[in-house]
Coordinates of C-alpha atoms in Angstrom, one line a residue:
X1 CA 118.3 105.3 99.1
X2 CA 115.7 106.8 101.4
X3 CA 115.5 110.7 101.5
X4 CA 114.6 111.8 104.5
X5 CA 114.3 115.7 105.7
X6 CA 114.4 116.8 109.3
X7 CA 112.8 119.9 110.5
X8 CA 114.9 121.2 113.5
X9 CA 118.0 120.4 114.5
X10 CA 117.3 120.1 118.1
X11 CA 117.7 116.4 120.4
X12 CA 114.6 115.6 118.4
X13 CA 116.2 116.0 114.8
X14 CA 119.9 115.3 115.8
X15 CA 119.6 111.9 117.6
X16 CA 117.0 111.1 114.4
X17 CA 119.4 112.2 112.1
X18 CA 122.8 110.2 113.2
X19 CA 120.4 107.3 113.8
X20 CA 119.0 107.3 110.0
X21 CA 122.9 108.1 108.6
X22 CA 123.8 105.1 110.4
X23 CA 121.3 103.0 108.2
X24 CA 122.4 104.2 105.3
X25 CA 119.8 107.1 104.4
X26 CA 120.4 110.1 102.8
X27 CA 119.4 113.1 105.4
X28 CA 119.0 116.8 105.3
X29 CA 118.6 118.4 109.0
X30 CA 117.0 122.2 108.3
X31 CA 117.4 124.4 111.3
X32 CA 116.6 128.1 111.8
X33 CA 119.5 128.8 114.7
X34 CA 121.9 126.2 114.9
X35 CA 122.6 122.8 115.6
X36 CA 121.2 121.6 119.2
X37 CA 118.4 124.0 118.1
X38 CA 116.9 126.1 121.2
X39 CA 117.5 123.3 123.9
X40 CA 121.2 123.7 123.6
X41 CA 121.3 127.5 122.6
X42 CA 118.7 129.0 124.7
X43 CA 117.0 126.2 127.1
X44 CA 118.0 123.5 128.6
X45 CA 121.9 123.8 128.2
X46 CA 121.9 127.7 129.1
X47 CA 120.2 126.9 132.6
X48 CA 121.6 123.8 133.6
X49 CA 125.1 126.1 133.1
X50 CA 123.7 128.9 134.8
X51 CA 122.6 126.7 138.0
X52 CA 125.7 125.2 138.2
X53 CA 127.3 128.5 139.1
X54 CA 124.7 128.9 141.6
X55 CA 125.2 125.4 142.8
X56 CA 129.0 126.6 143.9
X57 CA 127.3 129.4 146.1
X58 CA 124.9 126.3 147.2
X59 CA 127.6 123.8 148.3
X60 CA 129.3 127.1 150.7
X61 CA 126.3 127.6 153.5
X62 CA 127.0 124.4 155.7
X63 CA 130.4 124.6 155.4
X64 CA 131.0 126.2 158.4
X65 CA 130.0 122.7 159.8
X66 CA 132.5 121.0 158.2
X67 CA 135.5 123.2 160.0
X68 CA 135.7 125.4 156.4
X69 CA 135.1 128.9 157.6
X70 CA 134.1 131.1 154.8
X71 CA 132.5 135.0 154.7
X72 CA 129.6 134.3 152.6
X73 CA 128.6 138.2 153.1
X74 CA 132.0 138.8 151.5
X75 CA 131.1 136.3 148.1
X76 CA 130.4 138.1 145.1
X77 CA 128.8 136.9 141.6
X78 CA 130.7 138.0 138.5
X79 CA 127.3 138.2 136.2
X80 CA 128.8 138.6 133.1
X81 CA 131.5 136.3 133.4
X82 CA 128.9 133.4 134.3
X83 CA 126.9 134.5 131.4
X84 CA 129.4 134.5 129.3
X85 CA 130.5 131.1 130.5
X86 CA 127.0 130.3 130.0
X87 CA 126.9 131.4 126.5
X88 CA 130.0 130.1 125.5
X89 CA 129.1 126.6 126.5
X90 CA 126.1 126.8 124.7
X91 CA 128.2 127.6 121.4
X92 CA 130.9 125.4 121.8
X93 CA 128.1 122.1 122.6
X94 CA 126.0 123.5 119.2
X95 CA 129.7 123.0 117.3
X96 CA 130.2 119.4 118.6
X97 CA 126.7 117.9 117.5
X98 CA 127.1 120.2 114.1
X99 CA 131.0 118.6 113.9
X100 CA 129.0 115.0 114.8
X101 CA 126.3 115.0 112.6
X102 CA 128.6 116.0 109.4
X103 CA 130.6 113.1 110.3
X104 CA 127.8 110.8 109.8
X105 CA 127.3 112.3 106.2
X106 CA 124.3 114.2 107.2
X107 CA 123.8 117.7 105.3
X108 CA 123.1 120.9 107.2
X109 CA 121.7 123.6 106.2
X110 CA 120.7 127.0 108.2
X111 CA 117.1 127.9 107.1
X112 CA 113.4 127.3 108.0
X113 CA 111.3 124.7 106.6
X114 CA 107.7 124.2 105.7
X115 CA 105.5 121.5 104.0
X116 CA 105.3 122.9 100.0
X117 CA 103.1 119.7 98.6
X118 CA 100.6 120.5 96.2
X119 CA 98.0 118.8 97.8
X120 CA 97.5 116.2 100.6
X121 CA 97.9 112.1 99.9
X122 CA 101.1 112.5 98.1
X123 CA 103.6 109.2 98.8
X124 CA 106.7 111.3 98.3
X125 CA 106.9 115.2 100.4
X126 CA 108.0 118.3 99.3
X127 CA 109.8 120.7 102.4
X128 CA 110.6 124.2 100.9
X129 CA 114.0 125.3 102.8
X130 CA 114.2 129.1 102.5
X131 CA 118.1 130.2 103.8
X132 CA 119.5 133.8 103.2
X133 CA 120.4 132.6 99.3
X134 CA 116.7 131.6 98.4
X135 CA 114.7 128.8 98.5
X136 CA 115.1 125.1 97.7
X137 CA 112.6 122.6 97.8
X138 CA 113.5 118.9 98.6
X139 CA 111.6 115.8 97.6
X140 CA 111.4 113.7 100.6
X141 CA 110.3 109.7 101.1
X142 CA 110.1 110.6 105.1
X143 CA 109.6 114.0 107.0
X144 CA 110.2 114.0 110.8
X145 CA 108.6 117.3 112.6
X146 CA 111.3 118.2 115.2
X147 CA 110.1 121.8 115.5
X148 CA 109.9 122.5 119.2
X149 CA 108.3 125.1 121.0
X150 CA 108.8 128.6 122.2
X151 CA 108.6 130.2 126.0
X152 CA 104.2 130.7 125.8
X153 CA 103.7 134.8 126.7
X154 CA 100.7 136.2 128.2
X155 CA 99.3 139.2 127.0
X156 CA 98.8 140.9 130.0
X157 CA 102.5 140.2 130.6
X158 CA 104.5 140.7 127.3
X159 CA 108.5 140.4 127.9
X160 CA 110.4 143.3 127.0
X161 CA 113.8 142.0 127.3
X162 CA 114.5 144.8 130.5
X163 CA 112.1 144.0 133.5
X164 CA 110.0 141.7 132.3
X165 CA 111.7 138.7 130.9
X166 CA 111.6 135.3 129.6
X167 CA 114.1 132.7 130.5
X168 CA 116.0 133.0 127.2
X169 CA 116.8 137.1 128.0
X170 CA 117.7 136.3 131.7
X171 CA 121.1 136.2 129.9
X172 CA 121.5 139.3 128.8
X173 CA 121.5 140.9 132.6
X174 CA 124.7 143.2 133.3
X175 CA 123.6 142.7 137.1
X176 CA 122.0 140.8 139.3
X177 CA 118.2 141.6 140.2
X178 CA 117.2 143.7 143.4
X179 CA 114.5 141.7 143.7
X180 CA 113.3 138.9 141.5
X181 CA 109.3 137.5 140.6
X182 CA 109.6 134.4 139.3
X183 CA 105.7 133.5 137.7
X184 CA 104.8 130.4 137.5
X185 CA 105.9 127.8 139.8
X186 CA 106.4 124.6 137.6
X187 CA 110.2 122.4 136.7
X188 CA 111.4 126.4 134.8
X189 CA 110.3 128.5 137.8
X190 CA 111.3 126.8 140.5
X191 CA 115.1 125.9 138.7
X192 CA 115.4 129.8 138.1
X193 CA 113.6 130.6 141.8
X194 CA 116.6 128.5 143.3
X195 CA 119.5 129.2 141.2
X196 CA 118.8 132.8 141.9
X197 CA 117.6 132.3 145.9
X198 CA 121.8 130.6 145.9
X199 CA 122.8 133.6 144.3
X200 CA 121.9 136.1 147.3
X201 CA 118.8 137.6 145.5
X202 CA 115.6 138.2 147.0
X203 CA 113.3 136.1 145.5
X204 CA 109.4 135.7 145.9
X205 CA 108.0 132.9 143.6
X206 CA 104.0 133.6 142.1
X207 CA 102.2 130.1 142.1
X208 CA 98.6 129.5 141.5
X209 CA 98.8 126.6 143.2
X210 CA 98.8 126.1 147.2
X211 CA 102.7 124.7 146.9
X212 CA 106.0 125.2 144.3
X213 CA 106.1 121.8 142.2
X214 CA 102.7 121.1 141.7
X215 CA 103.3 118.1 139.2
X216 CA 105.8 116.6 141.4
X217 CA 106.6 114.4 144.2
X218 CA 104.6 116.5 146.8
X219 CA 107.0 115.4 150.0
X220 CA 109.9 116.6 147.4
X221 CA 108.4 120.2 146.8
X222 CA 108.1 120.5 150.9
X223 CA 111.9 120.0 150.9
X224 CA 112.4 122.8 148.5
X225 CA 110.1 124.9 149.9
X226 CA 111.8 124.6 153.5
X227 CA 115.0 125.7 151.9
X228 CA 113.6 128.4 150.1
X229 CA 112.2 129.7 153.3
X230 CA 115.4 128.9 155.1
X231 CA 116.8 131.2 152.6
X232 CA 114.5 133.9 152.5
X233 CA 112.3 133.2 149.2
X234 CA 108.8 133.9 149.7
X235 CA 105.8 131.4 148.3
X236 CA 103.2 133.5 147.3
X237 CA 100.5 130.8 147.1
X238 CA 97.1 130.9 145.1
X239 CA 98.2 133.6 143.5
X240 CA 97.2 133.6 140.1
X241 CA 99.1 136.8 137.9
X242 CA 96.5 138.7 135.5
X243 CA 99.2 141.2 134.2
X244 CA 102.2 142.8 135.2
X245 CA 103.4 146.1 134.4
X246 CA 106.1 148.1 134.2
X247 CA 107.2 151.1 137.1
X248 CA 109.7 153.6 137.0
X249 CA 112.0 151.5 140.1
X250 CA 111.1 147.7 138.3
X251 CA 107.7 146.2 137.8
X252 CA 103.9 145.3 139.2
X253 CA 102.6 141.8 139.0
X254 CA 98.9 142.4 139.6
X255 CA 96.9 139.1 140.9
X256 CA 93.4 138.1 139.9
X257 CA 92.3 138.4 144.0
X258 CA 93.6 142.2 144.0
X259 CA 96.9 141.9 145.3
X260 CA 99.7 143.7 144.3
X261 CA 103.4 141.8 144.4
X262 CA 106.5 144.8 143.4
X263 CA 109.7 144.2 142.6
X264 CA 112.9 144.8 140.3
X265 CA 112.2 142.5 137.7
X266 CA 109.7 139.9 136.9
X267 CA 110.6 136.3 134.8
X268 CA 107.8 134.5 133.5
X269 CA 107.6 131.0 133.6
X270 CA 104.4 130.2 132.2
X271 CA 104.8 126.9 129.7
X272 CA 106.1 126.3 125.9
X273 CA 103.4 126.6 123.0
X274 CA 104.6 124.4 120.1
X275 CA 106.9 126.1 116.9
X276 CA 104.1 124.6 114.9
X277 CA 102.5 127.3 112.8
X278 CA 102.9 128.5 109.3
X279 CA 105.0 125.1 108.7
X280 CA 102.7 124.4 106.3
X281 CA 101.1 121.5 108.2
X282 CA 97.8 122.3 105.8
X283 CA 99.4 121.0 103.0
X284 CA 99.9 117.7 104.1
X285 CA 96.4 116.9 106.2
X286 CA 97.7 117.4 109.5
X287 CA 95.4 119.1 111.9
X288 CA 97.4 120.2 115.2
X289 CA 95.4 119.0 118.0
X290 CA 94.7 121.0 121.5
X291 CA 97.2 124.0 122.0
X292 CA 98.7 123.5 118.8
X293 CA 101.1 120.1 119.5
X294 CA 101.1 117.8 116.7
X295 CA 99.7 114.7 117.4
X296 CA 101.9 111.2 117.3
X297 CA 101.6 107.7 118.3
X298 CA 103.6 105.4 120.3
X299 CA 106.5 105.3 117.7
X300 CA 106.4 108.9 116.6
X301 CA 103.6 108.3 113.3
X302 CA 101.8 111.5 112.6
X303 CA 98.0 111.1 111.3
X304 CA 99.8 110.9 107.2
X305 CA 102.6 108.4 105.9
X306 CA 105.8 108.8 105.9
X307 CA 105.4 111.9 108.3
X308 CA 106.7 111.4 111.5
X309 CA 107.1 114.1 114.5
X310 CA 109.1 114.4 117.7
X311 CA 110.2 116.3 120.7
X312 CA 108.1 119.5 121.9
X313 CA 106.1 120.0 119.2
X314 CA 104.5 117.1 120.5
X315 CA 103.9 118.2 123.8
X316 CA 104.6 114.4 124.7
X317 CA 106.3 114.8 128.0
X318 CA 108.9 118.1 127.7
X319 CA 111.9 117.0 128.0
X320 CA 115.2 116.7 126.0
X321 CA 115.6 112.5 126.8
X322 CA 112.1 112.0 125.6
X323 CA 112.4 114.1 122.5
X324 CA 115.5 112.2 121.5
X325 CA 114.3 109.0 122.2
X326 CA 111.1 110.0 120.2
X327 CA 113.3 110.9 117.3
X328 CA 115.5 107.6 116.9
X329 CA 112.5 105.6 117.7
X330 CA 110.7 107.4 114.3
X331 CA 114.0 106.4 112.1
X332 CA 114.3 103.2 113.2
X333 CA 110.5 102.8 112.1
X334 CA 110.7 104.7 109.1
X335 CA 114.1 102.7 108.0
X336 CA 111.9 99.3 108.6
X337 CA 114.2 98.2 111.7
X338 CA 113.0 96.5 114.8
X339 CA 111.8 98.9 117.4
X340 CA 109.7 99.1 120.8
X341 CA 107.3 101.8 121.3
X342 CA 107.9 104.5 123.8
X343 CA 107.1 103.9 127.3
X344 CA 106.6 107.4 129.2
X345 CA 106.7 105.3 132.8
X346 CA 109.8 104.3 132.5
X347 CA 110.7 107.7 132.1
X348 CA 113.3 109.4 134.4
X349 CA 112.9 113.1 135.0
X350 CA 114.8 116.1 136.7
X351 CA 114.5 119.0 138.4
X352 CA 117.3 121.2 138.7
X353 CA 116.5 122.8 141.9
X354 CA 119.3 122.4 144.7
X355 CA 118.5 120.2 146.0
X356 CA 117.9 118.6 143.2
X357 CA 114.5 116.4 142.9
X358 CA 114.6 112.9 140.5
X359 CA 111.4 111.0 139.8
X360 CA 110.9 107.6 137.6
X361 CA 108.0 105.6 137.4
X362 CA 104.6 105.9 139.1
X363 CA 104.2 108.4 141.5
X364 CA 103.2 109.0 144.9
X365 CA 100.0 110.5 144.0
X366 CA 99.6 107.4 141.9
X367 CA 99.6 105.4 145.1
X368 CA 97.8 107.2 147.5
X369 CA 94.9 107.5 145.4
X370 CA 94.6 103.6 145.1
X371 CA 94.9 103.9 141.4
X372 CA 98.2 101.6 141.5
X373 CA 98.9 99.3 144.3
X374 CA 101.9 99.7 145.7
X375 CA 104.4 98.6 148.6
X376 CA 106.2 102.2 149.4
X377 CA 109.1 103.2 151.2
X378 CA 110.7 106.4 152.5
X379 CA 114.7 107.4 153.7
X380 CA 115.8 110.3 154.8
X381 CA 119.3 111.3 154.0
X382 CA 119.6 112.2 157.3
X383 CA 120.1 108.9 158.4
X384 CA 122.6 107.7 155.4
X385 CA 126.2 108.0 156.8
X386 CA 127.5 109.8 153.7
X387 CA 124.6 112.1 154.1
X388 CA 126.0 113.0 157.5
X389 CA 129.7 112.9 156.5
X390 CA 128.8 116.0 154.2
X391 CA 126.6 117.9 156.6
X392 CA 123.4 116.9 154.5
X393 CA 120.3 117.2 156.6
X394 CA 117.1 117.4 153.5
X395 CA 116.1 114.8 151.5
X396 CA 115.3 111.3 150.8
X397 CA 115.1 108.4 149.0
X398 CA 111.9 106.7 148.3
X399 CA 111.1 103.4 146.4
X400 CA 108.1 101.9 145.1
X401 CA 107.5 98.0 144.5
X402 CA 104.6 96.1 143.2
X403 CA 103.3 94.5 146.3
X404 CA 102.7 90.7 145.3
X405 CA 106.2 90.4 143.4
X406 CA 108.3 92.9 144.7
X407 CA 108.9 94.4 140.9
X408 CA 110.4 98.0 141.2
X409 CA 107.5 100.1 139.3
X410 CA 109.4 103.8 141.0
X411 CA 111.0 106.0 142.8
X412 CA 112.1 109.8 144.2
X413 CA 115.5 110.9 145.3
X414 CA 116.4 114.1 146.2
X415 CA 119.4 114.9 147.1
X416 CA 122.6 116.8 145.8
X417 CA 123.3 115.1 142.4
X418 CA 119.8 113.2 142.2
X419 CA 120.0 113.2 138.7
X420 CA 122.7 110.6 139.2
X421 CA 121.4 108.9 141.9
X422 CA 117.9 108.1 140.0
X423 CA 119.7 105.4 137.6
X424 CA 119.8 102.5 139.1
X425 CA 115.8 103.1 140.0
X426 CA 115.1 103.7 136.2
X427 CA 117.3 100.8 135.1
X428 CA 115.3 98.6 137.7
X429 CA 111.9 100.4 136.1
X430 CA 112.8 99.7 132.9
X431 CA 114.3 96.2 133.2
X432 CA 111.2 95.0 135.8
X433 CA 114.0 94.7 138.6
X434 CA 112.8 93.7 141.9
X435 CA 113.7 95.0 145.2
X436 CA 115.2 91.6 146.1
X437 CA 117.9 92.6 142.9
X438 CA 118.7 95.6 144.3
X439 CA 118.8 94.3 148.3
X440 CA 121.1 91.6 146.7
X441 CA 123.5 94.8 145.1
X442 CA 127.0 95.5 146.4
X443 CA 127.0 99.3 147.2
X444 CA 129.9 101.3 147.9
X445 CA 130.1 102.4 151.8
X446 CA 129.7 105.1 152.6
X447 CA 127.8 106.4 149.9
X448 CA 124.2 108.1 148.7
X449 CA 123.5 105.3 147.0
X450 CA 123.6 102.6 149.9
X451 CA 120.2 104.0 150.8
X452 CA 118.5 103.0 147.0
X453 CA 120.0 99.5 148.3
X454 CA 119.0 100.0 151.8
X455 CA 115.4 100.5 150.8
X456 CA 115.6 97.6 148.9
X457 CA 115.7 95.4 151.8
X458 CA 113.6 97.2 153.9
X459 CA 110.8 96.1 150.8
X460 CA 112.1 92.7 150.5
X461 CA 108.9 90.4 152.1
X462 CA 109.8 87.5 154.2
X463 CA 105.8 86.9 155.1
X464 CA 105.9 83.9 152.8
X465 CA 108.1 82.0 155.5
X466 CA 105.3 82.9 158.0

């Protein structure tokens, strides 16, 4: 029976683990916090709770058009209560994939591990598993790396749990802030600048870029940024933050061009570093690569047999669906089963903003700069009759097809619920759909998605007929 060892329980190690319990290994999962690791305790599960409350708020302003009156002066946010909500969620999803796991026959055990082999080129590994009763070292055929990564701090800009703050203490608030610097304008800054923005606080957003969203669809980020005006959030653009001290009424952020932003509290939003030191890397022959992250190929192999890593650690595209996918892929390799390397563009990717903002596939950018040919097209909501049913006036949907053949190759929607909406452009990514198959589609009228069908046909070509 194949021993295998997991270190971290998070998407990366959990999906890996059920996947090599299914196949009949014998699997240990070492994690320092708890099962879901920090993406379900303090990440990605916290937020996406938190901006659902905030999405509630969202949902009120235009309902005035819809003959709902409502006072939003008059609405109120219950901190605690949603933090507690958020918290509790948090728990209760960490005891599912604990209660799911066990099921499988896969042992748990609360700890930190770290390579203990006595010296590199050794066919079986040792992992050293200290827990509050000691230490226990494992003999293991196959080690996945499912470490993660931690919110990266500035020096100039330490958090202190009180003004300055990462996105894991935002929780620990008793109130809302007075007045809220969100640095950093990447996916984390401008979910927490929006949630926040829907919750009635003022909000100014540090970027040190010329627009929010840098990375992303660039008509996308001008949607969010017209709401955030529309709101009253302020863009402070090129504005790179040097430091940011505390004051006796809330904090400084001082920029490297002189200027001087104040406000209650400040959240820093400035990238992950990977949760890959003092794991005793070393002791295998693995040499982290730039920033830390641990290097992989295509189906999760590390630089030494029978060492595999996954998720953050490996800086390989951030996100929770691509760590877990990361993680099965390296047990189905491992266990000698058939398997197809990752493909990052068939990726589909979120950002919770409201509205929210989906991508899959090439981009824009991608296009314009004539690196991939592409036949493009662009729908506003506004035009889509559900759209207009629900008083929705921003957004789009956008679709991109190889030009000779029509194959979809990807695609932006933003809209309320985009995360949703983005499937059927990722299953006709990832399938090498064309637009004829989706022109050719029954969707539902009226709904969102009738304009993912509805650019179909507008990129169907008829010039062969010519």
């Amino acid at each position: 029976m194949t021993r295998i060892v997991i270190m971290g329980g998070g998407p990366a190690g959990y999906e890996a683990a059920l996947v090599a319990a299914q196949h009949g290994a014998d699997v240990t999962i070492v994690e320092r916090d708890g099962l879901g690791g920090a993406c379900v305790l303090y990440d990605c599960v916290p937020s996406k709770t938190f901006i659902a409350s905030s999405g509630a708020l969202a949902k009120m302003h235009d309902l005035g058009e819809l003959g709902i009156n409502t006072d939003m002066a008059d609405t109120r946010v219950d901190l605690p209560t949603v933090h507690g909500r958020v918290k509790g969620l948090a728990l209760a999803q960490s005891a599912d994939i604990r209660a799911r796991v066990q099921r499988e026959g896969v042992r748990v055990v609360i700890g930190e591990a770290r390579f203990c082999d006595e010296e590199p080129g050794l066919a079986t590994h040792k992992v050293a598993v200290t827990t509050k009763d000691g230490t226990e070292k494992l003999p293991a055929d196959v080690v996945l790396i499912a470490t993660g990564a931690t919110p990266r701090v500035l020096p100039g800009a330490v958090p202190d749990g009180e003004r300055i703050l990462d996105w894991r203490q935002l929780y620990e608030l008793q109130e809302l802030p007075e007045h809220l610097a969100v640095i950093g304008s990447g996916v984390t800054g401008a979910e927490f600048a929006s949630a926040y923005t829907e919750m009635g606080v003022k909000v100014t957003v540090v970027s040190s870029r010329d627009r929010v969203l840098p990375h992303e669809d660039a008509d996308a980020a001008a949607v969010l940024e017209e709401v955030f005006s529309q709101r009253g959030t302020t863009v402070a653009k090129q504005a790179r933050a040097d430091r940011v001290e505390r004051t006796e009424k809330g904090v400084e952020i001082h920029l490297a061009d002189g200027r001087v932003i104040e406000a209650s509290h400040a959240l820093m939003t400035v990238g992950s570093v990977p949760n890959t030191k003092d794991i005793g890397l070393d002791k295998v022959g693995i040499s982290p690569g730039p920033g830390g992250f641990i290097t992989v190929d295509r189906v999760s192999r590390t630089s030494v047999p029978g060492i595999y890593a996954a998720g953050d650690c490996t800086g390989v595209l951030m996100l929770a669906s691509v760590a877990s996918m990361q993680g099965r892929i390296a047990m189905w390799h491992a266990l000698g089963e058939g398997v197809a390397p990752i493909k990052l563009k068939t990726v589909a990717a979120n950002v919770f903003t409201h509205p929210e903002i989906a991508t899959v596939g090439i981009s824009q950018q991608a296009i314009d700069s004539g690196e991939v040919p592409a036949r493009t097209i662009m729908l506003p909501l506004a035009t889509n009759a559900r759209a207009k049913m629900e008083g929705l006036r921003r957004g789009f949907v956008k679709l991109f097809c190889r030009p000779a053949t029509g194959v979809v190759v990807g695609g932006v929607v933003v809209a309320p619920q985009a995360s949703e909406l983005i499937l059927p452009i990722a299953l006709a990514v990832q399938n090498q759909l064309t637009v004829d198959h989706l022109a050719l589609t029954f969707s539902v009228y009226p709904s969102l998605s009738g304009s993912i069908t509805e650019a179909g046909r507008q990129l169907m070509r008829h010039d062969d007929l010519d």
